């Protein structure tokens, strides 16, 4: 009997729509049948040629490719655990992750061999290994208790592996077999999704008389080594959709928009303003060059979209019926979510609709009162991770029990508005203490970035002898724009309390962010401090 296990569920879908395209990357394409057979061969080869056993960890230091998807599925088929490894790591970083994970094997790109060799021994070539495996699906029974592990980006220290049960990640993140309605109750019911409504993941956003596209075709600008890319990819495959992978190492907006046109993308996932703004600049610069008429849904994860950016996205991609945003982390994938539609309220940033599983808790682990203005930490209950791999102390701090209910206690600070919506303030570790008042960078950044002359911005605290810290805005100006502190103050003052206003302005050529859009606050603090000394 199949279980709520990623491999079991994928095999059910592959048997239902074997000839449908499943994954595309550059010139490489795989149908569901082809993807399933190659993953099966590779899974057997992992067992027979490399001695991989159930529960073993296998590193994947791979670019986005069909082989990356095959290797990930092969691990699940063999009941091994794929470990995402950033291909940007140098040898010491690679060794740290592989040692922490206890990895038994590593898939890597040929051009990364020089980085890989100081850390691990060389093994067989990918296609040779795959050819050695049987195409017969004769695996022992799998379980929903099999592990899914995702290594974090290490924004507050070395990367840590977040450990989930596969059944929990399926229902918490991957759609539960029915993204537009109640989750399925039996694994076999997942076959209804690709057959009864090929674009089921769009159903919740479409008018009743709109049948939607023939197939849900997903392009995510988050790579498979990160949560957003993995989750959107797996959710699409488990719904019978097509995953289109971006094949370049660096994002070129012209290539992205050409890919949208060529593959008929129906859902485009971005990384907040860091990827949305360049896309809009390309559309503005070349009106009519790109056909985006197949796009029905826009999404964003990792960081939030500014209100004016959302408004322009809906204007320039008129076939998009909604923009879906989710705020979360590897530990709590969807803490809060919001949907912006053409007929709804004006686009806004920082405020999200609370989910039933989400709460903002005070220091006593009690829910904050809506409309009170009290600041608390976001927390999520229900299907949450088992813990961190090899870190029981951090697990105990993050995954807590409240009256017999298990919660993920995040580091995201927030308040609850009178209408029940959640206003995000940012990570508690980045909080600025100025004159005894707390300032959360993301709240100020959202206002600063709304200035028409600002392309991007970060806000940090700088030591101040009188106030403890002073608020500093690091601003990347839009092309041809100028901005001084008095102009920024005039823009921000109507929207922020006086103690939250930037007291200094530092212009930079480019705001530094990770490839997934996460702000580099350490860099920002160094720049802000150096500017004060200079």
Coordinates of C-alpha atoms in Angstrom, one line a residue:
X1 CA 0.0 0.0 0.0
X2 CA 1.3 3.5 -0.9
X3 CA 2.1 5.9 2.0
X4 CA 2.1 9.7 2.2
X5 CA 5.7 9.4 1.0
X6 CA 7.2 11.6 -1.7
X7 CA 8.3 8.7 -3.8
X8 CA 5.1 6.7 -3.5
X9 CA 3.0 9.8 -4.4
X10 CA 5.2 10.7 -7.4
X11 CA 4.9 7.1 -8.7
X12 CA 1.1 7.3 -8.5
X13 CA 1.1 10.6 -10.5
X14 CA 3.6 9.2 -13.0
X15 CA 1.4 6.2 -13.6
X16 CA -1.6 8.4 -14.1
X17 CA -0.1 10.8 -16.7
X18 CA 3.0 9.0 -18.0
X19 CA 3.3 10.8 -21.4
X20 CA 2.8 14.3 -19.9
X21 CA 5.9 16.5 -19.7
X22 CA 7.2 16.7 -16.1
X23 CA 10.4 18.7 -16.1
X24 CA 12.2 21.0 -18.6
X25 CA 15.7 22.6 -18.3
X26 CA 17.3 24.2 -21.3
X27 CA 17.3 21.6 -24.1
X28 CA 16.6 18.7 -21.7
X29 CA 13.0 17.4 -21.3
X30 CA 11.5 14.5 -19.4
X31 CA 8.0 13.1 -19.4
X32 CA 6.7 11.6 -16.2
X33 CA 7.4 8.1 -17.5
X34 CA 11.0 9.0 -18.4
X35 CA 11.6 10.8 -15.2
X36 CA 10.3 7.9 -13.1
X37 CA 12.3 5.3 -15.0
X38 CA 15.6 7.2 -14.7
X39 CA 15.0 7.9 -11.0
X40 CA 14.2 4.2 -10.4
X41 CA 17.5 3.2 -12.2
X42 CA 19.4 5.7 -10.2
X43 CA 17.8 4.6 -6.9
X44 CA 18.8 1.0 -7.5
X45 CA 22.3 2.0 -8.5
X46 CA 22.6 4.0 -5.2
X47 CA 21.8 0.8 -3.4
X48 CA 23.8 -1.7 -5.4
X49 CA 26.8 0.3 -6.5
X50 CA 27.3 2.7 -3.6
X51 CA 25.8 0.7 -0.7
X52 CA 23.2 3.4 0.2
X53 CA 20.7 2.2 2.8
X54 CA 17.4 3.6 4.1
X55 CA 18.0 6.7 6.2
X56 CA 21.4 7.5 4.7
X57 CA 22.1 11.1 3.7
X58 CA 23.2 11.9 0.1
X59 CA 24.4 15.4 -0.8
X60 CA 23.2 17.1 -3.9
X61 CA 25.6 19.9 -5.0
X62 CA 24.0 20.4 -8.3
X63 CA 22.8 23.3 -10.5
X64 CA 19.2 23.3 -11.5
X65 CA 18.8 20.5 -14.1
X66 CA 16.7 17.5 -14.9
X67 CA 19.4 15.4 -13.3
X68 CA 19.0 17.3 -10.1
X69 CA 15.3 16.3 -10.0
X70 CA 16.2 12.7 -10.9
X71 CA 18.7 12.5 -8.1
X72 CA 16.3 13.9 -5.6
X73 CA 13.6 11.5 -6.5
X74 CA 16.0 8.6 -6.7
X75 CA 17.0 9.2 -3.1
X76 CA 13.4 9.2 -2.0
X77 CA 12.7 6.0 -3.9
X78 CA 15.7 4.3 -2.1
X79 CA 14.4 5.7 1.2
X80 CA 17.6 7.8 1.4
X81 CA 17.6 11.5 2.3
X82 CA 18.8 14.0 -0.3
X83 CA 20.7 16.9 1.3
X84 CA 20.7 20.3 -0.5
X85 CA 24.3 21.6 -0.8
X86 CA 24.9 25.1 -2.1
X87 CA 27.1 24.9 -5.3
X88 CA 28.7 28.2 -4.3
X89 CA 30.4 26.6 -1.3
X90 CA 34.2 26.5 -1.1
X91 CA 35.9 23.3 0.2
X92 CA 35.7 24.2 3.9
X93 CA 32.0 25.1 3.7
X94 CA 31.3 21.9 1.8
X95 CA 33.1 19.8 4.4
X96 CA 31.2 21.4 7.2
X97 CA 27.8 20.6 5.7
X98 CA 28.7 17.1 4.7
X99 CA 30.2 16.3 8.1
X100 CA 27.2 17.8 9.9
X101 CA 24.8 15.8 7.7
X102 CA 26.9 12.6 7.9
X103 CA 26.5 12.3 4.1
X104 CA 27.4 8.9 2.6
X105 CA 27.7 10.2 -1.0
X106 CA 27.6 13.4 -3.0
X107 CA 26.3 14.2 -6.4
X108 CA 28.2 17.2 -7.8
X109 CA 28.7 19.2 -11.0
X110 CA 31.8 18.1 -13.0
X111 CA 33.2 21.7 -12.9
X112 CA 33.0 21.7 -9.1
X113 CA 35.4 18.7 -8.8
X114 CA 38.3 21.0 -7.6
X115 CA 36.1 22.2 -4.7
X116 CA 34.8 18.8 -4.0
X117 CA 38.0 16.7 -4.0
X118 CA 39.5 18.0 -0.7
X119 CA 36.3 17.0 1.0
X120 CA 35.2 13.7 -0.6
X121 CA 36.6 10.9 -2.8
X122 CA 35.8 10.8 -6.5
X123 CA 33.1 8.3 -7.6
X124 CA 31.5 7.1 -10.8
X125 CA 30.0 9.4 -13.6
X126 CA 26.3 10.1 -13.3
X127 CA 25.2 8.4 -16.5
X128 CA 27.4 5.4 -15.8
X129 CA 25.9 5.0 -12.4
X130 CA 22.4 5.4 -13.7
X131 CA 23.0 2.8 -16.4
X132 CA 24.0 0.2 -13.8
X133 CA 20.6 0.3 -12.1
X134 CA 17.5 -1.7 -12.8
X135 CA 14.4 -0.1 -14.2
X136 CA 12.1 -2.4 -12.1
X137 CA 10.1 -0.9 -9.3
X138 CA 10.8 -3.6 -6.7
X139 CA 11.5 -1.4 -3.7
X140 CA 10.5 -2.4 -0.2
X141 CA 7.5 -0.5 1.3
X142 CA 8.2 3.1 2.2
X143 CA 6.7 5.2 5.0
X144 CA 5.4 8.6 5.7
X145 CA 7.9 8.7 8.6
X146 CA 10.8 8.7 6.1
X147 CA 12.8 11.9 6.6
X148 CA 12.9 15.0 4.5
X149 CA 15.8 17.3 5.4
X150 CA 16.4 20.8 4.2
X151 CA 19.6 22.7 5.2
X152 CA 19.0 26.4 6.0
X153 CA 20.9 29.2 4.4
X154 CA 22.9 29.9 7.6
X155 CA 21.8 33.5 8.1
X156 CA 22.3 33.2 11.9
X157 CA 25.2 30.8 11.9
X158 CA 26.4 27.7 10.1
X159 CA 23.7 25.9 8.0
X160 CA 21.5 23.5 10.0
X161 CA 19.5 20.6 8.7
X162 CA 15.7 21.0 9.4
X163 CA 14.3 17.5 9.7
X164 CA 10.7 16.7 8.7
X165 CA 8.6 13.6 8.4
X166 CA 7.6 13.3 4.7
X167 CA 4.0 13.0 5.5
X168 CA 4.1 16.3 7.4
X169 CA 6.0 18.2 4.7
X170 CA 3.5 16.9 2.1
X171 CA 0.5 18.3 4.0
X172 CA 2.2 21.4 5.4
X173 CA 4.0 22.6 2.3
X174 CA 3.3 20.5 -0.9
X175 CA -0.4 21.0 -1.2
X176 CA -1.7 17.9 0.5
X177 CA -2.9 16.6 -2.8
X178 CA -5.5 19.3 -3.3
X179 CA -4.1 22.8 -3.0
X180 CA -7.5 24.4 -3.7
X181 CA -9.5 22.5 -1.2
X182 CA -9.5 20.0 1.7
X183 CA -6.4 17.7 1.7
X184 CA -6.7 14.1 0.4
X185 CA -7.3 11.4 3.0
X186 CA -5.6 8.5 1.2
X187 CA -2.5 8.5 -0.9
X188 CA -4.3 7.0 -3.9
X189 CA -6.5 10.0 -4.1
X190 CA -3.6 12.1 -5.4
X191 CA -4.3 10.7 -8.9
X192 CA -7.5 12.8 -9.1
X193 CA -5.5 16.0 -9.2
X194 CA -3.8 15.6 -12.6
X195 CA -6.9 14.0 -14.1
X196 CA -9.9 16.0 -12.9
X197 CA -8.4 19.5 -13.1
X198 CA -5.0 19.9 -14.7
X199 CA -4.5 23.3 -13.3
X200 CA -5.9 22.6 -9.8
X201 CA -3.3 24.8 -8.1
X202 CA -4.8 27.8 -10.0
X203 CA -8.4 26.9 -9.2
X204 CA -8.6 29.0 -6.0
X205 CA -7.7 32.1 -7.9
X206 CA -9.7 31.8 -11.1
X207 CA -13.3 33.0 -11.7
X208 CA -15.9 30.2 -11.7
X209 CA -16.3 30.4 -15.5
X210 CA -12.6 30.3 -16.2
X211 CA -11.4 26.7 -16.9
X212 CA -7.8 27.7 -16.6
X213 CA -4.9 26.3 -18.7
X214 CA -4.5 22.7 -19.7
X215 CA -1.5 22.2 -17.4
X216 CA 0.0 24.0 -14.5
X217 CA 3.4 25.1 -15.7
X218 CA 5.7 26.4 -13.0
X219 CA 8.8 28.6 -13.2
X220 CA 10.5 29.5 -10.0
X221 CA 13.5 31.8 -9.8
X222 CA 14.5 30.1 -6.5
X223 CA 16.9 27.3 -7.3
X224 CA 16.4 23.7 -6.1
X225 CA 19.2 24.1 -3.5
X226 CA 16.8 26.4 -1.6
X227 CA 13.4 25.8 0.0
X228 CA 11.3 27.8 -2.4
X229 CA 12.6 26.0 -5.5
X230 CA 12.3 22.6 -3.9
X231 CA 8.8 23.1 -2.6
X232 CA 7.3 24.7 -5.7
X233 CA 8.9 22.0 -7.8
X234 CA 7.8 19.0 -5.7
X235 CA 4.3 20.5 -5.3
X236 CA 4.0 20.9 -9.1
X237 CA 5.2 17.4 -9.8
X238 CA 2.8 15.9 -7.2
X239 CA 0.0 17.8 -9.0
X240 CA 0.8 16.5 -12.5
X241 CA 2.2 19.9 -13.6
X242 CA 5.4 20.8 -15.5
X243 CA 8.4 22.2 -13.7
X244 CA 10.5 24.6 -15.8
X245 CA 13.9 25.2 -14.4
X246 CA 16.0 28.3 -15.0
X247 CA 19.2 27.0 -16.5
X248 CA 21.6 30.0 -16.2
X249 CA 23.8 30.6 -13.2
X250 CA 22.8 34.3 -13.0
X251 CA 19.4 35.7 -13.6
X252 CA 19.0 37.5 -16.9
X253 CA 15.5 39.0 -17.0
X254 CA 15.4 38.8 -20.8
X255 CA 16.1 35.1 -20.6
X256 CA 13.4 34.6 -17.9
X257 CA 10.8 36.4 -20.0
X258 CA 11.7 34.5 -23.1
X259 CA 11.4 31.3 -21.1
X260 CA 7.9 32.4 -20.0
X261 CA 6.9 32.8 -23.6
X262 CA 8.5 29.7 -25.0
X263 CA 7.3 27.3 -22.3
X264 CA 3.9 28.9 -21.8
X265 CA 4.5 29.5 -18.1
X266 CA 1.2 29.7 -16.1
X267 CA 2.8 30.4 -12.7
X268 CA 5.9 32.6 -12.1
X269 CA 7.5 32.5 -8.7
X270 CA 9.8 35.4 -7.8
X271 CA 12.0 36.4 -4.8
X272 CA 10.4 39.6 -3.7
X273 CA 11.5 42.9 -5.2
X274 CA 15.1 41.6 -5.9
X275 CA 13.8 39.7 -8.9
X276 CA 10.5 41.5 -9.6
X277 CA 12.0 45.0 -10.0
X278 CA 14.4 43.9 -12.8
X279 CA 11.6 42.0 -14.5
X280 CA 9.5 45.2 -14.5
X281 CA 12.5 47.2 -15.8
X282 CA 12.8 44.8 -18.7
X283 CA 9.1 45.0 -19.5
X284 CA 9.2 48.8 -19.4
X285 CA 12.3 49.0 -21.6
X286 CA 10.9 46.6 -24.2
X287 CA 7.1 46.9 -24.4
X288 CA 5.5 44.3 -26.6
X289 CA 8.7 42.2 -26.9
X290 CA 7.6 39.4 -24.6
X291 CA 4.4 37.4 -24.7
X292 CA 3.4 36.8 -21.1
X293 CA -0.2 36.0 -21.9
X294 CA -0.1 32.4 -20.5
X295 CA 0.8 33.7 -17.0
X296 CA -2.2 33.4 -14.6
X297 CA -0.5 33.5 -11.2
X298 CA 2.4 35.4 -9.8
X299 CA 4.1 34.4 -6.6
X300 CA 6.8 35.5 -4.2
X301 CA 8.6 33.9 -1.3
X302 CA 11.8 34.5 0.7
X303 CA 11.1 38.3 0.8
X304 CA 8.0 40.4 0.4
X305 CA 7.0 42.5 -2.6
X306 CA 6.5 46.2 -2.2
X307 CA 2.9 47.5 -2.7
X308 CA 3.8 49.6 -5.8
X309 CA 5.7 46.6 -7.3
X310 CA 2.7 44.4 -7.0
X311 CA 0.5 47.0 -8.6
X312 CA 2.8 47.4 -11.6
X313 CA 3.1 43.6 -12.0
X314 CA -0.7 43.3 -12.3
X315 CA -0.6 46.2 -14.8
X316 CA 2.1 44.8 -17.0
X317 CA 1.1 41.2 -16.9
X318 CA -2.7 41.6 -17.4
X319 CA -3.5 37.9 -17.7
X320 CA -2.3 37.3 -14.1
X321 CA -5.4 37.0 -11.9
X322 CA -3.5 37.2 -8.6
X323 CA -0.2 37.6 -6.7
X324 CA 0.2 35.1 -4.0
X325 CA 2.8 35.7 -1.3
X326 CA 3.9 33.6 1.6
X327 CA 6.2 34.4 4.5
X328 CA 8.0 31.5 6.1
X329 CA 11.2 29.6 6.7
X330 CA 12.6 26.1 6.5
X331 CA 11.2 25.5 10.0
X332 CA 7.8 27.1 9.4
X333 CA 7.1 27.2 5.7
X334 CA 3.9 29.3 5.7
X335 CA 3.7 31.5 8.7
X336 CA 1.4 34.0 7.0
X337 CA 0.1 34.5 3.5
X338 CA -1.7 37.1 1.4
X339 CA -3.3 37.2 -2.0
X340 CA -3.5 40.4 -4.1
X341 CA -6.1 40.5 -6.8
X342 CA -7.3 43.0 -9.3
X343 CA -10.7 43.4 -7.6
X344 CA -9.4 43.4 -4.1
X345 CA -7.9 46.1 -1.8
X346 CA -5.0 48.2 -3.0
X347 CA -1.7 46.2 -2.9
X348 CA 0.1 46.5 0.4
X349 CA 3.3 45.2 1.9
X350 CA 4.2 43.8 5.4
X351 CA 0.6 42.8 6.3
X352 CA -0.5 39.3 5.8
X353 CA -3.6 37.2 6.6
X354 CA -3.2 35.0 9.6
X355 CA -3.7 31.3 9.0
X356 CA -5.5 29.1 11.6
X357 CA -2.2 27.5 12.5
X358 CA -0.4 30.8 13.1
X359 CA -0.2 33.0 16.2
X360 CA 1.8 35.9 17.5
X361 CA 3.0 35.0 21.0
X362 CA 4.3 37.2 23.7
X363 CA 7.2 36.4 26.1
X364 CA 4.9 34.3 28.2
X365 CA 3.8 32.3 25.1
X366 CA 0.4 33.8 25.2
X367 CA -1.3 35.2 22.0
X368 CA -1.0 39.0 21.7
X369 CA -4.3 40.9 21.7
X370 CA -5.3 42.1 18.2
X371 CA -5.0 45.9 17.9
X372 CA -2.9 46.2 21.1
X373 CA 0.3 47.1 19.2
X374 CA 2.1 44.6 21.3
X375 CA 5.1 43.0 19.6
X376 CA 5.5 39.2 19.7
X377 CA 7.1 36.3 17.8
X378 CA 5.3 34.5 15.1
X379 CA 4.6 30.8 15.9
X380 CA 3.1 28.0 13.9
X381 CA 1.4 24.8 15.2
X382 CA 0.3 21.6 13.7
X383 CA 2.5 19.7 11.2
X384 CA 6.0 21.1 12.1
X385 CA 9.5 19.7 11.9
X386 CA 11.0 17.0 14.1
X387 CA 13.9 19.2 14.9
X388 CA 17.4 20.2 13.8
X389 CA 19.8 17.5 12.7
X390 CA 22.5 17.1 15.3
X391 CA 21.4 20.1 17.4
X392 CA 19.1 19.1 20.3
X393 CA 19.6 22.4 22.1
X394 CA 18.5 24.6 19.2
X395 CA 15.7 22.1 18.6
X396 CA 14.4 22.6 22.1
X397 CA 14.4 26.4 21.8
X398 CA 12.7 26.4 18.4
X399 CA 10.2 23.5 18.6
X400 CA 8.2 23.9 21.8
X401 CA 5.2 22.4 23.5
X402 CA 2.4 24.6 24.7
X403 CA -0.5 22.8 26.5
X404 CA 0.3 19.6 24.6
X405 CA 0.5 21.2 21.2
X406 CA 3.7 21.3 19.3
X407 CA 4.7 24.8 17.9
X408 CA 7.6 26.2 15.8
X409 CA 8.6 29.4 17.6
X410 CA 10.2 31.5 14.9
X411 CA 12.5 34.5 15.1
X412 CA 10.1 36.7 13.2
X413 CA 8.6 39.6 15.1
X414 CA 5.1 40.9 14.4
X415 CA 2.0 42.6 15.7
X416 CA -1.6 41.7 15.2
X417 CA -3.8 44.4 13.7
X418 CA -7.4 45.0 14.9
X419 CA -8.8 43.1 11.9
X420 CA -6.7 40.1 12.8
X421 CA -4.1 40.5 10.0
X422 CA -0.4 40.2 10.9
X423 CA 2.0 43.0 10.5
X424 CA 5.6 41.7 10.0
X425 CA 8.4 43.7 11.7
X426 CA 11.4 41.6 10.8
X427 CA 13.8 39.2 12.6
X428 CA 14.3 39.9 16.3
X429 CA 18.0 39.5 15.9
X430 CA 18.1 42.5 13.6
X431 CA 16.0 44.8 15.9
X432 CA 17.5 48.3 16.4
X433 CA 17.4 49.7 19.9
X434 CA 17.4 53.5 19.8
X435 CA 16.8 55.6 22.9
X436 CA 15.0 52.6 24.5
X437 CA 12.6 52.2 21.5
X438 CA 12.7 49.1 19.3
X439 CA 12.8 49.6 15.5
X440 CA 12.4 46.6 13.1
X441 CA 14.3 47.1 9.9
X442 CA 11.7 45.5 7.5
X443 CA 9.0 48.0 8.6
X444 CA 11.3 51.0 7.8
X445 CA 12.6 49.4 4.6
X446 CA 9.1 49.0 3.2
X447 CA 8.5 52.7 3.5
X448 CA 12.0 53.7 2.2
X449 CA 11.6 51.4 -0.9
X450 CA 8.3 53.0 -1.7
X451 CA 10.1 56.2 -2.6
X452 CA 10.1 56.4 -6.5
X453 CA 13.9 57.2 -6.5
X454 CA 14.8 54.1 -4.5
X455 CA 15.6 50.8 -6.3
X456 CA 16.4 48.8 -3.1
X457 CA 17.2 49.5 0.6
X458 CA 18.3 48.0 3.9
X459 CA 18.0 49.6 7.3
X460 CA 20.5 48.8 10.2
X461 CA 21.5 50.2 13.5
X462 CA 24.8 52.1 14.0
X463 CA 26.3 52.7 17.5
X464 CA 25.5 56.1 18.9
X465 CA 26.8 57.5 22.2
X466 CA 23.6 59.2 23.1
X467 CA 20.9 56.9 21.8
X468 CA 22.6 53.5 21.9
X469 CA 21.9 53.0 18.2
X470 CA 20.8 55.3 15.4
X471 CA 18.7 54.2 12.3
X472 CA 20.7 54.2 9.1
X473 CA 19.2 53.6 5.6
X474 CA 21.5 52.1 2.9
X475 CA 19.9 53.0 -0.4
X476 CA 20.5 51.8 -3.9
X477 CA 19.1 54.6 -6.1
X478 CA 17.1 54.0 -9.3
X479 CA 19.0 54.9 -12.5
X480 CA 19.4 58.7 -12.8
X481 CA 17.9 59.5 -9.4
X482 CA 19.2 61.5 -6.6
X483 CA 18.1 61.5 -2.9
X484 CA 19.3 63.3 0.2
X485 CA 18.4 62.8 3.8
X486 CA 15.9 65.7 4.0
X487 CA 14.0 64.3 1.0
X488 CA 14.0 60.8 2.5
X489 CA 12.8 62.2 5.8
X490 CA 9.9 64.1 4.1
X491 CA 8.9 60.9 2.4
X492 CA 9.1 58.7 5.5
X493 CA 7.7 61.0 8.2
X494 CA 4.0 60.6 7.3
X495 CA 4.3 56.8 7.6
X496 CA 6.6 56.2 10.6
X497 CA 6.9 57.3 14.2
X498 CA 9.8 59.8 14.7
X499 CA 12.1 57.3 16.4
X500 CA 11.9 55.0 13.4
X501 CA 13.0 57.6 10.9
X502 CA 16.4 57.1 9.3
X503 CA 18.9 59.5 10.9
X504 CA 21.6 58.9 8.3
X505 CA 21.5 58.0 4.6
X506 CA 24.2 56.0 2.8
X507 CA 23.9 55.5 -0.9
X508 CA 25.5 52.3 -2.3
X509 CA 26.0 51.1 -5.8
X510 CA 24.1 47.8 -5.1
X511 CA 22.4 46.5 -2.0
X512 CA 23.9 43.1 -1.2
X513 CA 21.4 40.2 -1.0
X514 CA 21.7 36.4 -1.2
X515 CA 20.7 34.7 -4.4
X516 CA 17.3 34.1 -2.8
X517 CA 16.8 37.7 -1.9
X518 CA 17.7 37.6 1.8
X519 CA 19.3 40.8 3.0
X520 CA 22.9 40.8 4.0
X521 CA 22.7 42.8 7.2
X522 CA 26.3 42.0 8.2
X523 CA 27.5 43.7 5.0
X524 CA 25.1 46.6 5.6
X525 CA 26.3 47.2 9.2
X526 CA 29.9 47.2 8.0
X527 CA 29.1 49.8 5.3
X528 CA 27.1 51.9 7.8
X529 CA 29.9 51.8 10.4
X530 CA 32.6 52.5 7.8
X531 CA 30.6 55.5 6.6
X532 CA 30.4 56.9 10.1
X533 CA 34.2 56.5 10.6
X534 CA 35.0 58.0 7.2

